[in-house]
Amino acid sequence: MSVQERKERERAGRERLIVATARELAERQGWDAVTTRRLAERIEYSQPVLYSHFRGKREIIGAVALQGAAEMAAALRAATRAVDGPRARAAALARAYLDFAERNPAVYDAMFQLDGGLAFAHDDTPEPLQDAFAALLESLGEVAGDGVHPALFTETFWAALHGLATLTRAGRLPPEDTEPRVQLLVDRLVTV
């Protein structure tokens, strides 16, 4: 291994450590607790080292969001592979989405609530975000119904899931009614 390869590997390792530490701190104490000073202390590097990887908190939030999008896409695909039939896949996807949001609130916030400097629904949208939408579209596009654009249906179903996730987490909706909400969403929107 060359010196350059070793340096690149060490740099990538530091970057993973920064993102993992920010994510852990945000999940435990919220995003307000994530500061560059606190991260530098926790990873035992100076703030200039941290800034050599990320220009600030916004970029760190973006990195967490990209990581979360990849994890969510994998979770959605795993859930939908485990069931047969388009309606069952839509319901499994909804449950997996809501479960991901509940288990990873800080990551979910990084993905959809906070400014991580990421473009959504544009040509320059990062690949992990595109893939997360593709994971939704794979199951929801098949149940959009005649004459309904699959991506538009997916966006609408996703918006409903996002609303359920955020309202439940905020205590506006009782969590014990999540399953009936999923069934209602599938029953009313899925035409297949």
Short mmCIF file of C-alpha atoms in Angstrom, two decimals:
data_model
loop_
_atom_site.label_atom_id
_atom_site.label_comp_id
_atom_site.label_asym_id
_atom_site.label_seq_id
_atom_site.Cartn_x
_atom_site.Cartn_y
_atom_site.Cartn_z
CA MET A 1 0.00 0.00 0.00
CA SER A 2 1.33 3.38 -0.95
CA VAL A 3 1.59 6.32 1.42
CA GLN A 4 -1.13 8.10 -0.55
CA GLU A 5 -3.49 5.11 -0.26
CA ARG A 6 -2.86 4.91 3.48
CA LYS A 7 -3.59 8.63 3.90
CA GLU A 8 -6.81 8.31 1.90
CA ARG A 9 -7.87 5.32 4.01
CA GLU A 10 -7.12 7.25 7.23
CA ARG A 11 -9.02 10.28 5.94
CA ALA A 12 -12.05 8.14 5.05
CA GLY A 13 -11.88 6.55 8.51
CA ARG A 14 -11.86 9.98 10.20
CA GLU A 15 -14.80 11.07 8.08
CA ARG A 16 -16.78 7.96 9.06
CA LEU A 17 -15.91 8.61 12.71
CA ILE A 18 -17.12 12.23 12.49
CA VAL A 19 -20.42 11.19 10.90
CA ALA A 20 -20.98 8.30 13.33
CA THR A 21 -20.20 10.52 16.32
CA ALA A 22 -22.49 13.29 15.09
CA ARG A 23 -25.25 10.78 14.49
CA GLU A 24 -24.85 9.19 17.91
CA LEU A 25 -24.81 12.57 19.66
CA ALA A 26 -27.86 13.77 17.71
CA GLU A 27 -29.81 10.59 18.49
CA ARG A 28 -29.01 10.91 22.20
CA GLN A 29 -29.24 14.66 22.75
CA GLY A 30 -30.70 16.20 19.59
CA TRP A 31 -29.09 18.15 16.78
CA ASP A 32 -28.63 21.24 18.93
CA ALA A 33 -26.04 19.29 20.91
CA VAL A 34 -23.99 18.62 17.77
CA THR A 35 -21.36 21.33 17.53
CA THR A 36 -17.99 21.22 15.85
CA ARG A 37 -16.30 21.87 19.20
CA ARG A 38 -18.11 18.97 20.86
CA LEU A 39 -17.47 16.67 17.90
CA ALA A 40 -13.78 17.54 17.88
CA GLU A 41 -13.55 16.73 21.60
CA ARG A 42 -15.39 13.43 21.19
CA ILE A 43 -13.36 12.20 18.24
CA GLU A 44 -10.14 13.49 19.84
CA TYR A 45 -9.09 15.56 16.87
CA SER A 46 -8.76 19.32 16.62
CA GLN A 47 -11.48 21.46 15.10
CA PRO A 48 -9.25 22.26 12.09
CA VAL A 49 -9.06 18.52 11.35
CA LEU A 50 -12.86 18.33 11.50
CA TYR A 51 -13.11 21.35 9.19
CA SER A 52 -10.73 19.67 6.74
CA HIS A 53 -13.51 17.09 6.22
CA PHE A 54 -16.66 19.20 6.57
CA ARG A 55 -17.10 22.96 6.28
CA GLY A 56 -19.52 22.90 9.19
CA LYS A 57 -22.55 21.36 10.79
CA ARG A 58 -24.67 21.71 7.65
CA GLU A 59 -22.36 19.39 5.70
CA ILE A 60 -22.28 16.94 8.60
CA ILE A 61 -26.09 16.88 8.63
CA GLY A 62 -25.96 16.23 4.88
CA ALA A 63 -23.57 13.32 5.35
CA VAL A 64 -25.84 11.82 8.01
CA ALA A 65 -28.82 12.29 5.68
CA LEU A 66 -27.08 10.47 2.84
CA GLN A 67 -26.15 7.62 5.14
CA GLY A 68 -29.72 7.48 6.43
CA ALA A 69 -31.16 7.47 2.92
CA ALA A 70 -29.05 4.44 2.02
CA GLU A 71 -30.15 2.65 5.21
CA MET A 72 -33.80 3.52 4.64
CA ALA A 73 -33.67 2.27 1.04
CA ALA A 74 -32.23 -1.03 2.23
CA ALA A 75 -34.87 -1.36 4.96
CA LEU A 76 -37.71 -0.64 2.54
CA ARG A 77 -36.43 -3.15 0.01
CA ALA A 78 -35.94 -5.82 2.67
CA ALA A 79 -39.48 -5.30 3.96
CA THR A 80 -41.07 -5.47 0.53
CA ARG A 81 -39.06 -8.52 -0.55
CA ALA A 82 -40.44 -10.42 2.43
CA VAL A 83 -44.08 -10.28 1.22
CA ASP A 84 -46.05 -11.25 -1.87
CA GLY A 85 -48.53 -9.13 -3.74
CA PRO A 86 -48.63 -5.43 -4.53
CA ARG A 87 -50.99 -4.41 -1.69
CA ALA A 88 -48.95 -6.36 0.84
CA ARG A 89 -45.76 -4.74 -0.47
CA ALA A 90 -47.30 -1.26 -0.12
CA ALA A 91 -48.35 -2.02 3.46
CA ALA A 92 -44.94 -3.53 4.31
CA LEU A 93 -43.23 -0.48 2.82
CA ALA A 94 -45.40 1.86 4.90
CA ARG A 95 -44.63 -0.05 8.10
CA ALA A 96 -40.90 -0.15 7.34
CA TYR A 97 -40.85 3.58 6.58
CA LEU A 98 -42.64 4.49 9.82
CA ASP A 99 -40.44 2.09 11.78
CA PHE A 100 -37.29 3.65 10.32
CA ALA A 101 -38.51 7.15 11.24
CA GLU A 102 -39.34 6.02 14.78
CA ARG A 103 -36.05 4.17 15.38
CA ASN A 104 -33.85 6.90 13.87
CA PRO A 105 -35.40 10.27 14.74
CA ALA A 106 -32.22 12.35 14.38
CA VAL A 107 -31.33 10.69 11.09
CA TYR A 108 -34.90 11.20 9.87
CA ASP A 109 -34.63 14.87 10.82
CA ALA A 110 -31.34 15.14 8.92
CA MET A 111 -33.00 13.60 5.88
CA PHE A 112 -36.23 15.57 5.83
CA GLN A 113 -36.36 18.37 8.39
CA LEU A 114 -32.93 20.00 8.60
CA ASP A 115 -30.85 21.83 6.03
CA GLY A 116 -28.07 19.50 5.01
CA GLY A 117 -27.38 21.38 1.80
CA LEU A 118 -28.77 18.56 -0.33
CA ALA A 119 -30.88 18.99 -3.44
CA PHE A 120 -34.08 16.96 -3.67
CA ALA A 121 -35.93 16.24 -6.91
CA HIS A 122 -33.27 17.86 -9.10
CA ASP A 123 -30.74 16.63 -11.61
CA ASP A 124 -28.00 17.03 -9.01
CA THR A 125 -29.80 15.12 -6.26
CA PRO A 126 -27.21 12.82 -4.65
CA GLU A 127 -27.49 9.14 -5.58
CA PRO A 128 -28.46 7.89 -2.08
CA LEU A 129 -31.47 10.22 -2.08
CA GLN A 130 -32.43 9.14 -5.59
CA ASP A 131 -32.12 5.51 -4.53
CA ALA A 132 -34.30 6.03 -1.46
CA PHE A 133 -37.03 7.46 -3.70
CA ALA A 134 -36.49 4.57 -6.12
CA ALA A 135 -37.04 2.14 -3.23
CA LEU A 136 -40.41 3.81 -2.61
CA LEU A 137 -41.28 3.89 -6.31
CA GLU A 138 -40.47 0.19 -6.84
CA SER A 139 -43.39 -0.90 -4.69
CA LEU A 140 -45.70 2.08 -4.90
CA GLY A 141 -45.43 2.58 -8.65
CA GLU A 142 -47.06 -0.80 -9.22
CA VAL A 143 -50.15 0.21 -7.24
CA ALA A 144 -50.62 3.74 -8.60
CA GLY A 145 -53.62 2.77 -10.67
CA ASP A 146 -54.61 3.38 -14.25
CA GLY A 147 -53.91 6.86 -15.53
CA VAL A 148 -51.93 7.88 -12.44
CA HIS A 149 -48.27 8.74 -12.91
CA PRO A 150 -46.29 6.33 -10.68
CA ALA A 151 -43.88 9.00 -9.41
CA LEU A 152 -46.72 11.36 -8.54
CA PHE A 153 -48.52 8.59 -6.67
CA THR A 154 -45.27 7.73 -4.86
CA GLU A 155 -44.74 11.35 -3.84
CA THR A 156 -48.29 11.55 -2.48
CA PHE A 157 -48.05 8.27 -0.56
CA TRP A 158 -44.64 9.33 0.78
CA ALA A 159 -46.06 12.67 1.90
CA ALA A 160 -48.77 10.82 3.83
CA LEU A 161 -46.14 8.58 5.48
CA HIS A 162 -44.02 11.60 6.36
CA GLY A 163 -47.03 13.28 7.91
CA LEU A 164 -47.84 10.19 9.96
CA ALA A 165 -44.22 9.86 11.08
CA THR A 166 -43.81 13.48 12.14
CA LEU A 167 -47.23 13.85 13.76
CA THR A 168 -46.84 10.61 15.71
CA ARG A 169 -43.38 11.59 16.90
CA ALA A 170 -44.63 15.02 17.96
CA GLY A 171 -47.34 13.38 20.07
CA ARG A 172 -50.14 14.69 17.84
CA LEU A 173 -51.22 11.17 16.85
CA PRO A 174 -51.34 8.23 19.27
CA PRO A 175 -48.71 5.62 18.29
CA GLU A 176 -50.99 2.70 19.11
CA ASP A 177 -53.12 3.59 16.07
CA THR A 178 -50.26 3.34 13.57
CA GLU A 179 -51.35 0.00 12.13
CA PRO A 180 -54.97 1.10 11.48
CA ARG A 181 -53.58 4.23 9.80
CA VAL A 182 -51.34 2.13 7.56
CA GLN A 183 -54.31 -0.07 6.62
CA LEU A 184 -56.48 2.97 5.90
CA LEU A 185 -53.77 4.52 3.74
CA VAL A 186 -53.32 1.32 1.75
CA ASP A 187 -57.07 0.64 1.50
CA ARG A 188 -57.88 4.14 0.25
CA LEU A 189 -54.90 4.83 -2.02
CA VAL A 190 -53.93 1.44 -3.41
CA THR A 191 -56.21 0.49 -6.29
CA VAL A 192 -54.77 -2.93 -7.13
#
